[in-house]
């Protein structure tokens, strides 16, 4: 019997893990404890006795997650959760890492085990510190590094959601010039990739990305096409952020070859799915 | 009013911090809580309301500290302590790091901010992870990296204590060939260095070391002289450990120039102090 405790299961990514976990034969227990409260991580492990742990909970709120010291609390809580899980005989754990663990040069192709890990932010530092500790915990564990994500339920302040929701409302969508190249993945696909990672033997860091990087501008234009309102796009109406790397892409060799996972749909199809979701959510 | 909470104040290093803290005008509160228990770090901060934190507690037991996963618990507990301290308005914190955070080549001179930080052990990984998080905590904090320590109350399984105690008992003292070069510091001097670090404005990592490296063999021979029983030494009776770096030394520029601290006595004097302590402890 495989019983998985999922934290952050109500979140943007976590909600999409429930169906694929069930399909793969996991008994799914969604965490409801406040893991930041003293003793709660230990209590929930004692109560659930999971064989598997999929830990996605963290402070990822737009506008604050890069800098909030609450993510130091999440490091402590995550460690306690992992230690309780391991001590109780847990077999396999997967955690959410981030592309912000890598040193970002102006053009960075992120390769696990090769690209230097020099996070520039509190968020990236906290994730990276936890990763080094997870690797020492004496349990089969993998660390899924998240890149750029879009899809249903995304916070309205973020790029794809703000553009898609404006377009389906028939309003203009202002963006920066969008010359930066990024790897985008649909949220449900990322969730499925996390489940595939949990359900295999790969250990250590694995980039969870599409392997199909595009200029941000192209993502915006594709949303225009999918919505049938490309004339509402105002690309370049906002300034570029010169601090952002020009190119930030992901090697997906480990994900493809060791985890055996690749996106089931193209970026074009997933942007159309996103517009469709915003359309029904807006009605 | 400066009120310092000292953790690990009964330990090999911590016990020596109490007098110098008092001399510098600190009200000293020795932690008595079990910081590994849920909620205790928060409770003790709430109760003591320290302006300063000197956090030395950790699992440092010979024979287990390099590998015990309990030191993952100490990372979590230390983070919780730091977060509670910072949130409650704490002003300045000092933590105990280790030379095992540095990448050990066969000959390594450890320079803060220069020598790569690639710990090879769980212990070094745990300390280094905590260091990266301490630097992001938004409080004036310093990280004192400990090298090789000897002195009164040292665990009897360790080099200087085992040699000194054998010699004062009139028994042979067997050691390896001792060709490795190391930086040794007397425990009370290390304690005073920690207090000096707390009582200044330097932030980040600072090596706490003598700056006077010696071959281990010389340390053993000096203990023979100080005890008056050099004929009891059996240097080379035990095999060398080929995995140990030949040279592991510390830059002390930050300690000397920014903290303004240097050892008040020579290695020879401190080894004589150590022998004298073992003599009275053995009677």
Coordinates of C-alpha atoms in Angstrom, one line a residue:
Chain A
X1 CA 0.0 0.0 0.0
X2 CA 1.3 3.4 -1.0
X3 CA 0.0 6.2 1.1
X4 CA 1.1 9.7 0.2
X5 CA 0.8 12.8 2.4
X6 CA 0.5 15.9 0.1
X7 CA 1.2 19.3 1.6
X8 CA 0.1 22.4 -0.3
X9 CA -2.5 20.2 -2.0
X10 CA -4.9 23.2 -2.3
X11 CA -2.4 25.4 -4.0
X12 CA -1.7 26.3 -7.7
X13 CA 0.4 23.2 -8.3
X14 CA -0.7 20.9 -5.5
X15 CA -4.3 20.7 -6.6
X16 CA -3.3 19.1 -9.9
X17 CA -1.4 16.2 -8.2
X18 CA -4.4 14.6 -6.7
X19 CA -5.9 12.9 -9.8
X20 CA -2.5 11.6 -11.1
X21 CA -1.6 10.3 -7.7
X22 CA -4.9 8.4 -7.5
X23 CA -4.4 7.1 -11.0
X24 CA -1.0 5.7 -10.0
X25 CA -2.6 3.8 -7.1
X26 CA -1.7 6.1 -4.2
X27 CA -3.9 6.5 -1.2
X28 CA -3.9 10.3 -1.0
X29 CA -4.0 12.1 2.3
X30 CA -4.1 15.9 2.0
X31 CA -2.4 17.7 4.9
X32 CA -4.7 20.0 6.8
X33 CA -2.3 20.8 9.7
X34 CA -0.6 24.2 10.0
X35 CA 2.9 23.0 9.5
X36 CA 4.4 26.2 10.9
X37 CA 2.9 25.6 14.3
X38 CA 5.2 23.8 16.8
X39 CA 4.8 20.1 16.9
X40 CA 2.3 19.9 14.0
X41 CA 4.7 18.4 11.5
X42 CA 5.5 15.5 13.9
X43 CA 1.8 15.1 14.8
X44 CA 0.6 14.8 11.2
X45 CA 3.2 12.2 10.4
X46 CA 2.3 10.2 13.5
X47 CA -1.3 10.4 12.6
X48 CA -1.1 9.6 8.8
X49 CA 1.9 7.3 8.8
X50 CA 2.6 8.0 5.1
X51 CA 4.9 5.8 3.0
X52 CA 5.4 8.7 0.6
X53 CA 5.6 12.5 1.1
X54 CA 5.0 15.1 -1.5
X55 CA 5.8 18.4 0.1
X56 CA 4.7 21.4 -1.9
X57 CA 3.6 23.8 0.8
X58 CA 5.7 27.0 1.1
X59 CA 5.1 30.8 1.0
X60 CA 4.9 31.4 -2.8
X61 CA 2.7 34.5 -2.7
X62 CA 3.5 36.9 -5.6
X63 CA 5.0 40.2 -4.3
X64 CA 6.4 38.7 -1.1
X65 CA 7.8 35.2 -1.7
X66 CA 11.2 36.3 -2.9
X67 CA 12.0 38.1 0.4
X68 CA 9.7 37.0 3.2
X69 CA 11.5 35.6 6.2
X70 CA 8.5 33.3 6.7
X71 CA 10.3 31.0 4.2
X72 CA 13.0 30.5 6.9
X73 CA 10.2 29.1 9.0
X74 CA 9.3 26.9 6.0
X75 CA 12.8 25.5 6.0
X76 CA 12.5 24.6 9.7
X77 CA 9.0 23.1 9.2
X78 CA 10.1 21.2 6.1
X79 CA 13.1 19.7 8.0
X80 CA 10.9 18.7 10.9
X81 CA 8.4 17.1 8.6
X82 CA 11.2 15.2 6.7
X83 CA 12.8 14.0 10.0
X84 CA 9.5 12.8 11.4
X85 CA 8.7 11.1 8.1
X86 CA 12.1 9.4 7.9
X87 CA 12.0 8.3 11.6
X88 CA 8.5 6.9 11.2
X89 CA 9.8 4.6 8.3
X90 CA 8.8 6.7 5.3
X91 CA 10.1 5.4 2.1
X92 CA 10.2 8.2 -0.5
X93 CA 9.9 12.0 -0.4
X94 CA 9.7 14.7 -3.1
X95 CA 10.2 18.4 -2.5
X96 CA 9.6 21.5 -4.5
X97 CA 12.8 23.3 -5.4
X98 CA 13.2 26.3 -7.7
X99 CA 15.2 27.6 -10.7
X100 CA 16.1 30.5 -8.4
X101 CA 18.6 28.1 -6.7
X102 CA 20.9 28.4 -9.7
X103 CA 23.3 31.3 -10.2
X104 CA 21.6 33.5 -12.8
X105 CA 23.9 34.9 -15.4
X106 CA 22.5 36.9 -18.2
X107 CA 22.1 33.7 -20.2
X108 CA 21.7 30.6 -18.1
X109 CA 20.9 27.1 -19.2
X110 CA 20.3 25.3 -15.9
X111 CA 21.7 21.8 -15.7
X112 CA 21.4 19.8 -12.6
X113 CA 24.7 19.0 -10.9
X114 CA 26.6 21.3 -13.3
X115 CA 25.2 24.9 -13.2
X116 CA 26.5 26.6 -10.0
X117 CA 24.0 26.9 -7.1
X118 CA 24.4 30.5 -6.0
X119 CA 20.9 31.8 -5.2
X120 CA 20.5 35.6 -5.2
X121 CA 17.4 35.8 -3.1
X122 CA 16.1 34.7 0.3
X123 CA 13.7 32.4 -1.4
X124 CA 16.3 30.7 -3.5
X125 CA 18.7 30.5 -0.5
X126 CA 16.0 28.9 1.7
X127 CA 15.1 26.3 -1.0
X128 CA 18.8 25.5 -1.7
X129 CA 19.7 25.1 2.0
X130 CA 16.8 22.7 2.4
X131 CA 17.9 20.8 -0.7
X132 CA 21.4 20.2 0.7
X133 CA 19.8 18.9 4.0
X134 CA 17.3 16.7 2.2
X135 CA 20.2 15.0 0.4
X136 CA 21.6 14.0 3.8
X137 CA 18.4 12.7 5.4
X138 CA 19.0 9.1 4.7
X139 CA 15.8 8.5 2.7
X140 CA 15.1 8.2 -1.0
X141 CA 14.4 11.7 -2.0
X142 CA 14.1 13.9 -5.1
X143 CA 14.0 17.6 -5.5
X144 CA 11.9 18.9 -8.3
X145 CA 13.1 22.4 -9.5
X146 CA 10.2 24.5 -10.7
X147 CA 10.7 27.0 -13.5
X148 CA 7.9 29.2 -15.0
X149 CA 4.4 28.0 -14.6
X150 CA 1.0 29.2 -15.9
X151 CA -2.5 27.7 -15.9
X152 CA -5.9 27.7 -14.2
X153 CA -6.1 29.2 -10.7
X154 CA -2.9 31.2 -11.2
X155 CA -2.7 34.3 -9.0
X156 CA -4.2 37.2 -11.0
X157 CA -1.1 39.3 -10.5
X158 CA 1.1 37.0 -12.6
X159 CA 1.8 37.3 -16.3
X160 CA -0.2 34.6 -18.1
X161 CA -3.2 35.0 -15.8
X162 CA -3.3 38.8 -16.0
X163 CA -3.1 38.7 -19.8
X164 CA -5.6 35.9 -20.3
X165 CA -8.1 37.3 -17.9
X166 CA -7.9 40.8 -19.5
X167 CA -8.3 39.4 -23.0
X168 CA -11.4 37.3 -22.1
X169 CA -12.9 40.3 -20.5
X170 CA -12.2 42.3 -23.7
X171 CA -9.8 44.6 -22.0
X172 CA -6.3 45.7 -23.1
X173 CA -3.4 43.7 -21.7
X174 CA -0.3 45.7 -21.1
X175 CA 3.1 43.9 -20.8
X176 CA 6.8 44.6 -21.0
X177 CA 8.6 44.0 -24.3
X178 CA 9.0 40.3 -23.4
X179 CA 12.3 39.6 -25.1
X180 CA 13.4 37.3 -22.2
X181 CA 13.5 33.6 -23.0
X182 CA 12.0 31.3 -20.4
X183 CA 10.8 27.7 -20.0
X184 CA 7.0 27.7 -19.3
X185 CA 5.1 24.7 -18.1
X186 CA 1.3 24.3 -17.6
X187 CA 0.4 23.9 -13.9
X188 CA -1.4 20.6 -14.3
X189 CA 1.6 19.3 -16.3
X190 CA 4.0 20.4 -13.6
X191 CA 1.8 18.6 -11.1
X192 CA 1.9 15.4 -13.2
X193 CA 5.7 15.8 -13.4
X194 CA 5.9 16.0 -9.6
X195 CA 3.8 12.8 -9.3
X196 CA 6.0 11.0 -11.9
X197 CA 9.0 12.1 -9.9
X198 CA 7.5 10.7 -6.7
X199 CA 6.6 7.5 -8.4
X200 CA 10.2 6.7 -9.7
X201 CA 13.6 6.0 -8.1
X202 CA 15.5 9.1 -9.3
X203 CA 17.2 10.9 -6.4
X204 CA 18.5 14.5 -6.1
X205 CA 17.6 17.5 -8.1
X206 CA 15.5 17.2 -11.3
X207 CA 14.4 20.2 -13.3
X208 CA 10.7 20.1 -13.9
X209 CA 10.3 22.0 -17.1
X210 CA 9.0 21.7 -20.7
X211 CA 12.3 21.8 -22.5
X212 CA 10.6 24.1 -25.0
X213 CA 11.8 27.6 -24.1
X214 CA 10.2 30.7 -25.8
X215 CA 10.4 34.4 -25.6
X216 CA 7.9 35.8 -23.1
X217 CA 6.5 37.9 -26.0
X218 CA 5.6 34.7 -27.9
X219 CA 3.6 33.4 -24.9
X220 CA 1.7 36.7 -24.8
X221 CA 1.0 36.6 -28.6
X222 CA -0.2 33.0 -28.3
X223 CA -2.6 34.1 -25.6
X224 CA -3.8 36.8 -28.0
X225 CA -4.4 34.2 -30.7
X226 CA -6.1 31.7 -28.4
X227 CA -8.5 34.4 -27.1
X228 CA -9.3 35.7 -30.6
X229 CA -8.4 39.2 -29.4
X230 CA -4.8 39.8 -30.4
X231 CA -5.6 43.5 -31.0
X232 CA -6.0 44.0 -27.3
X233 CA -2.3 43.3 -26.6
X234 CA -0.1 46.2 -25.7
X235 CA 3.3 44.5 -25.8
X236 CA 6.0 46.9 -24.7
X237 CA 3.6 49.3 -22.9
X238 CA 5.5 48.5 -19.7
X239 CA 9.2 48.8 -19.3
X240 CA 11.6 45.9 -19.4
X241 CA 13.3 44.9 -16.1
X242 CA 17.0 45.1 -16.9
X243 CA 17.9 43.0 -13.9
X244 CA 16.2 40.0 -15.4
X245 CA 18.3 37.4 -17.2
X246 CA 17.9 37.5 -21.0
X247 CA 17.8 33.7 -21.2
X248 CA 16.9 31.3 -18.4
X249 CA 16.2 27.7 -19.6
X250 CA 16.2 24.2 -18.2
X251 CA 17.9 21.0 -19.2
X252 CA 15.3 18.3 -19.1
X253 CA 17.5 15.3 -19.7
X254 CA 17.0 13.9 -16.2
X255 CA 13.2 14.4 -16.4
X256 CA 12.9 12.8 -19.8
X257 CA 15.4 9.9 -19.4
X258 CA 15.3 9.1 -15.6
X259 CA 11.8 10.1 -14.7
X260 CA 10.4 9.2 -18.1
X261 CA 8.2 12.2 -18.3
X262 CA 7.5 14.9 -21.0
X263 CA 4.7 17.3 -21.4
X264 CA 1.7 15.6 -23.1
X265 CA 0.6 18.8 -24.9
X266 CA 2.3 21.7 -26.7
X267 CA 2.6 25.2 -25.2
X268 CA 0.1 26.4 -27.8
X269 CA -2.5 23.8 -26.7
X270 CA -1.9 24.6 -23.0
X271 CA -2.3 28.4 -23.5
X272 CA -5.6 27.7 -25.3
X273 CA -6.6 25.6 -22.3
X274 CA -5.7 28.5 -20.0
X275 CA -7.7 31.0 -22.0
X276 CA -10.7 28.5 -22.0
X277 CA -10.4 28.2 -18.2
X278 CA -10.3 32.0 -17.7
X279 CA -13.3 32.3 -20.0
X280 CA -15.4 29.9 -17.9
X281 CA -14.1 31.5 -14.7
X282 CA -15.0 35.0 -15.9
X283 CA -18.5 34.2 -17.0
Chain B
X1 CA 21.1 46.8 29.0
X2 CA 22.6 43.9 27.2
X3 CA 21.0 40.6 28.0
X4 CA 22.5 37.5 26.2
X5 CA 20.9 34.1 26.0
X6 CA 23.7 31.5 25.8
X7 CA 22.8 28.0 24.5
X8 CA 25.3 25.1 25.1
X9 CA 26.6 27.1 28.1
X10 CA 27.5 23.9 29.9
X11 CA 29.5 22.5 27.0
X12 CA 33.2 22.3 26.3
X13 CA 33.2 25.8 24.7
X14 CA 30.2 27.4 26.2
X15 CA 31.3 27.2 29.8
X16 CA 34.2 29.5 29.0
X17 CA 32.0 32.2 27.7
X18 CA 30.3 33.1 31.0
X19 CA 33.1 35.0 32.6
X20 CA 34.1 37.1 29.6
X21 CA 30.4 37.9 28.9
X22 CA 30.0 39.2 32.5
X23 CA 33.3 41.2 32.2
X24 CA 31.9 42.9 29.1
X25 CA 28.8 43.9 30.9
X26 CA 26.3 41.4 29.7
X27 CA 23.5 40.0 31.8
X28 CA 23.9 36.3 31.1
X29 CA 21.0 33.9 30.9
X30 CA 21.9 30.3 30.4
X31 CA 19.4 28.3 28.3
X32 CA 18.0 25.4 30.2
X33 CA 15.2 24.5 27.7
X34 CA 15.4 21.4 25.4
X35 CA 15.6 23.3 22.1
X36 CA 14.8 20.2 20.1
X37 CA 11.4 20.0 21.7
X38 CA 8.5 21.6 19.7
X39 CA 7.8 25.2 20.8
X40 CA 10.7 25.4 23.3
X41 CA 12.9 27.8 21.2
X42 CA 9.9 30.2 20.9
X43 CA 9.1 29.8 24.6
X44 CA 12.6 30.5 25.9
X45 CA 12.9 33.7 23.7
X46 CA 9.5 34.9 24.9
X47 CA 10.6 34.3 28.5
X48 CA 14.1 35.7 28.4
X49 CA 13.7 38.5 25.8
X50 CA 17.4 38.6 25.1
X51 CA 19.0 41.5 23.2
X52 CA 21.9 39.2 22.2
X53 CA 22.0 35.5 21.3
X54 CA 25.1 33.2 21.5
X55 CA 24.0 29.9 20.1
X56 CA 26.5 27.1 20.7
X57 CA 24.3 24.1 21.4
X58 CA 24.5 21.4 18.8
X59 CA 25.3 17.7 18.7
X60 CA 29.1 17.6 18.8
X61 CA 29.7 14.2 20.4
X62 CA 32.9 12.5 19.3
X63 CA 32.2 9.4 17.2
X64 CA 28.8 10.6 16.1
X65 CA 28.6 14.3 15.4
X66 CA 29.9 14.0 11.8
X67 CA 27.0 11.8 10.7
X68 CA 24.1 12.0 13.1
X69 CA 20.9 13.2 11.5
X70 CA 20.1 14.8 14.9
X71 CA 22.1 17.7 13.5
X72 CA 19.3 18.2 10.9
X73 CA 17.0 18.7 14.0
X74 CA 19.6 21.2 15.2
X75 CA 19.3 23.2 12.0
X76 CA 15.5 23.4 12.4
X77 CA 15.8 24.3 16.1
X78 CA 18.5 26.9 15.4
X79 CA 16.3 28.5 12.7
X80 CA 13.3 28.6 15.0
X81 CA 15.4 30.1 17.8
X82 CA 16.8 32.8 15.4
X83 CA 13.4 33.6 14.0
X84 CA 11.9 34.0 17.4
X85 CA 14.8 36.1 18.5
X86 CA 14.6 38.4 15.5
X87 CA 10.8 38.7 15.7
X88 CA 11.1 39.6 19.4
X89 CA 13.4 42.5 18.5
X90 CA 16.8 40.8 19.2
X91 CA 19.7 42.9 18.1
X92 CA 22.7 40.7 17.5
X93 CA 23.3 37.0 17.2
X94 CA 26.4 34.8 17.0
X95 CA 26.4 31.2 15.9
X96 CA 29.0 28.4 15.9
X97 CA 30.2 27.3 12.5
X98 CA 32.9 24.9 11.6
X99 CA 36.0 24.5 9.4
X100 CA 34.2 21.5 8.0
X101 CA 32.1 23.9 5.9
X102 CA 35.1 24.5 3.7
X103 CA 36.0 22.2 0.8
X104 CA 39.0 20.2 2.1
X105 CA 41.7 19.8 -0.4
X106 CA 44.8 18.0 0.7
X107 CA 46.3 21.4 1.6
X108 CA 43.7 24.0 2.5
X109 CA 44.1 27.4 3.9
X110 CA 40.6 28.5 4.8
X111 CA 39.8 32.1 4.0
X112 CA 36.4 33.5 4.6
X113 CA 34.5 34.5 1.5
X114 CA 37.3 33.0 -0.7
X115 CA 37.8 29.2 0.0
X116 CA 34.9 27.3 -1.6
X117 CA 32.2 26.0 0.8
X118 CA 31.6 22.4 -0.2
X119 CA 31.2 20.4 3.0
X120 CA 31.9 16.7 2.7
X121 CA 29.9 15.6 5.8
X122 CA 26.4 15.8 7.2
X123 CA 27.8 18.0 10.0
X124 CA 29.4 20.4 7.7
X125 CA 26.4 20.5 5.4
X126 CA 24.1 21.2 8.3
X127 CA 26.3 24.0 9.6
X128 CA 26.7 25.5 6.2
X129 CA 23.0 25.4 5.3
X130 CA 22.2 27.2 8.6
X131 CA 24.9 29.8 7.8
X132 CA 23.3 30.7 4.5
X133 CA 20.0 31.1 6.3
X134 CA 21.4 33.2 9.1
X135 CA 22.8 35.6 6.6
X136 CA 19.2 36.2 5.3
X137 CA 17.5 36.6 8.7
X138 CA 17.6 40.4 8.7
X139 CA 19.5 40.8 12.0
X140 CA 23.1 41.7 12.8
X141 CA 24.7 38.2 12.9
X142 CA 28.1 36.6 12.8
X143 CA 29.2 33.1 12.2
X144 CA 32.3 31.9 14.1
X145 CA 34.0 29.0 12.3
X146 CA 35.6 26.7 14.8
X147 CA 38.8 24.8 13.9
X148 CA 40.7 22.5 16.3
X149 CA 40.2 22.9 20.0
X150 CA 41.7 21.5 23.2
X151 CA 41.6 22.3 26.9
X152 CA 40.0 21.5 30.2
X153 CA 36.8 19.3 30.2
X154 CA 37.5 18.0 26.7
X155 CA 35.9 14.7 25.8
X156 CA 38.4 12.0 26.9
X157 CA 38.3 10.4 23.4
X158 CA 39.8 13.3 21.7
X159 CA 43.5 13.8 21.0
X160 CA 44.9 16.3 23.4
X161 CA 42.8 15.1 26.3
X162 CA 43.6 11.4 25.8
X163 CA 47.4 12.2 25.6
X164 CA 47.4 14.6 28.5
X165 CA 45.3 12.4 30.8
X166 CA 47.5 9.3 30.0
X167 CA 50.7 11.2 30.7
X168 CA 49.5 12.6 34.0
X169 CA 48.4 9.1 35.0
X170 CA 51.9 7.9 34.1
X171 CA 50.6 5.7 31.2
X172 CA 51.9 5.5 27.7
X173 CA 50.1 7.7 25.1
X174 CA 49.8 6.2 21.6
X175 CA 49.1 8.5 18.7
X176 CA 49.4 8.4 14.9
X177 CA 52.4 9.9 13.2
X178 CA 50.9 13.4 13.5
X179 CA 52.3 14.9 10.3
X180 CA 49.1 16.8 9.5
X181 CA 49.2 20.6 10.1
X182 CA 46.3 22.1 12.0
X183 CA 45.3 25.3 13.8
X184 CA 44.7 24.6 17.5
X185 CA 43.0 26.9 19.9
X186 CA 42.6 26.6 23.7
X187 CA 38.9 26.1 24.6
X188 CA 38.8 29.1 26.9
X189 CA 40.4 31.3 24.3
X190 CA 37.9 30.1 21.7
X191 CA 35.1 31.0 24.2
X192 CA 36.6 34.5 24.6
X193 CA 36.8 34.8 20.8
X194 CA 33.1 34.0 20.5
X195 CA 32.4 36.7 23.1
X196 CA 34.5 39.2 21.3
X197 CA 32.7 38.4 18.1
X198 CA 29.3 38.9 19.8
X199 CA 30.5 42.2 21.3
X200 CA 31.5 43.8 17.9
X201 CA 29.8 44.7 14.7
X202 CA 31.4 42.2 12.3
X203 CA 28.9 40.2 10.3
X204 CA 29.2 37.0 8.3
X205 CA 31.7 34.2 8.7
X206 CA 34.8 34.7 10.8
X207 CA 37.4 32.0 11.4
X208 CA 38.0 31.6 15.1
X209 CA 41.5 30.2 15.2
X210 CA 45.0 30.9 16.6
X211 CA 46.7 31.7 13.3
X212 CA 49.6 29.6 14.6
X213 CA 49.3 26.2 12.8
X214 CA 51.5 23.3 13.9
X215 CA 52.0 19.7 13.0
X216 CA 49.9 17.5 15.3
X217 CA 53.1 15.8 16.3
X218 CA 54.4 19.0 17.8
X219 CA 51.2 19.4 19.9
X220 CA 51.8 15.9 21.3
X221 CA 55.5 16.5 21.9
X222 CA 54.7 19.7 23.8
X223 CA 52.2 17.8 26.0
X224 CA 55.0 15.4 26.7
X225 CA 57.3 18.3 27.8
X226 CA 54.6 20.0 29.8
X227 CA 53.9 16.8 31.7
X228 CA 57.5 16.0 32.3
X229 CA 56.9 12.5 30.8
X230 CA 58.0 12.7 27.2
X231 CA 59.3 9.1 27.4
X232 CA 55.7 7.9 27.6
X233 CA 54.8 9.1 24.1
X234 CA 54.3 6.5 21.4
X235 CA 54.1 8.7 18.4
X236 CA 53.4 6.6 15.3
X237 CA 52.1 3.7 17.2
X238 CA 48.7 4.2 15.5
X239 CA 48.3 4.4 11.7
X240 CA 47.9 7.7 9.9
X241 CA 44.4 8.3 8.3
X242 CA 45.2 8.9 4.6
X243 CA 41.8 10.6 4.1
X244 CA 42.8 13.5 6.4
X245 CA 44.1 16.6 4.6
X246 CA 47.8 17.2 5.1
X247 CA 47.3 20.9 5.8
X248 CA 44.2 22.6 7.2
X249 CA 44.8 26.1 8.4
X250 CA 42.8 29.3 9.0
X251 CA 43.1 32.8 7.9
X252 CA 42.7 35.0 11.0
X253 CA 42.7 38.4 9.3
X254 CA 39.0 39.1 10.0
X255 CA 39.4 37.9 13.6
X256 CA 42.4 40.1 14.2
X257 CA 41.5 43.2 12.3
X258 CA 37.7 43.4 12.4
X259 CA 37.0 41.6 15.8
X260 CA 40.2 42.8 17.3
X261 CA 41.0 39.5 19.0
X262 CA 44.1 37.4 19.2
X263 CA 45.0 34.6 21.6
X264 CA 46.4 36.0 24.8
X265 CA 48.8 33.1 25.4
X266 CA 51.0 30.8 23.2
X267 CA 50.2 27.2 22.3
X268 CA 53.0 26.1 24.6
X269 CA 51.5 28.0 27.6
X270 CA 48.0 26.6 26.8
X271 CA 49.2 23.1 26.6
X272 CA 50.9 23.5 29.9
X273 CA 47.5 24.8 31.3
X274 CA 45.8 21.8 29.9
X275 CA 48.2 19.4 31.5
X276 CA 47.9 21.2 34.8
X277 CA 44.1 20.9 34.5
X278 CA 44.3 17.2 33.8
X279 CA 46.7 16.8 36.8
X280 CA 44.2 18.3 39.2
X281 CA 41.3 16.5 37.6
X282 CA 43.0 13.2 37.9
X283 CA 44.1 13.5 41.6

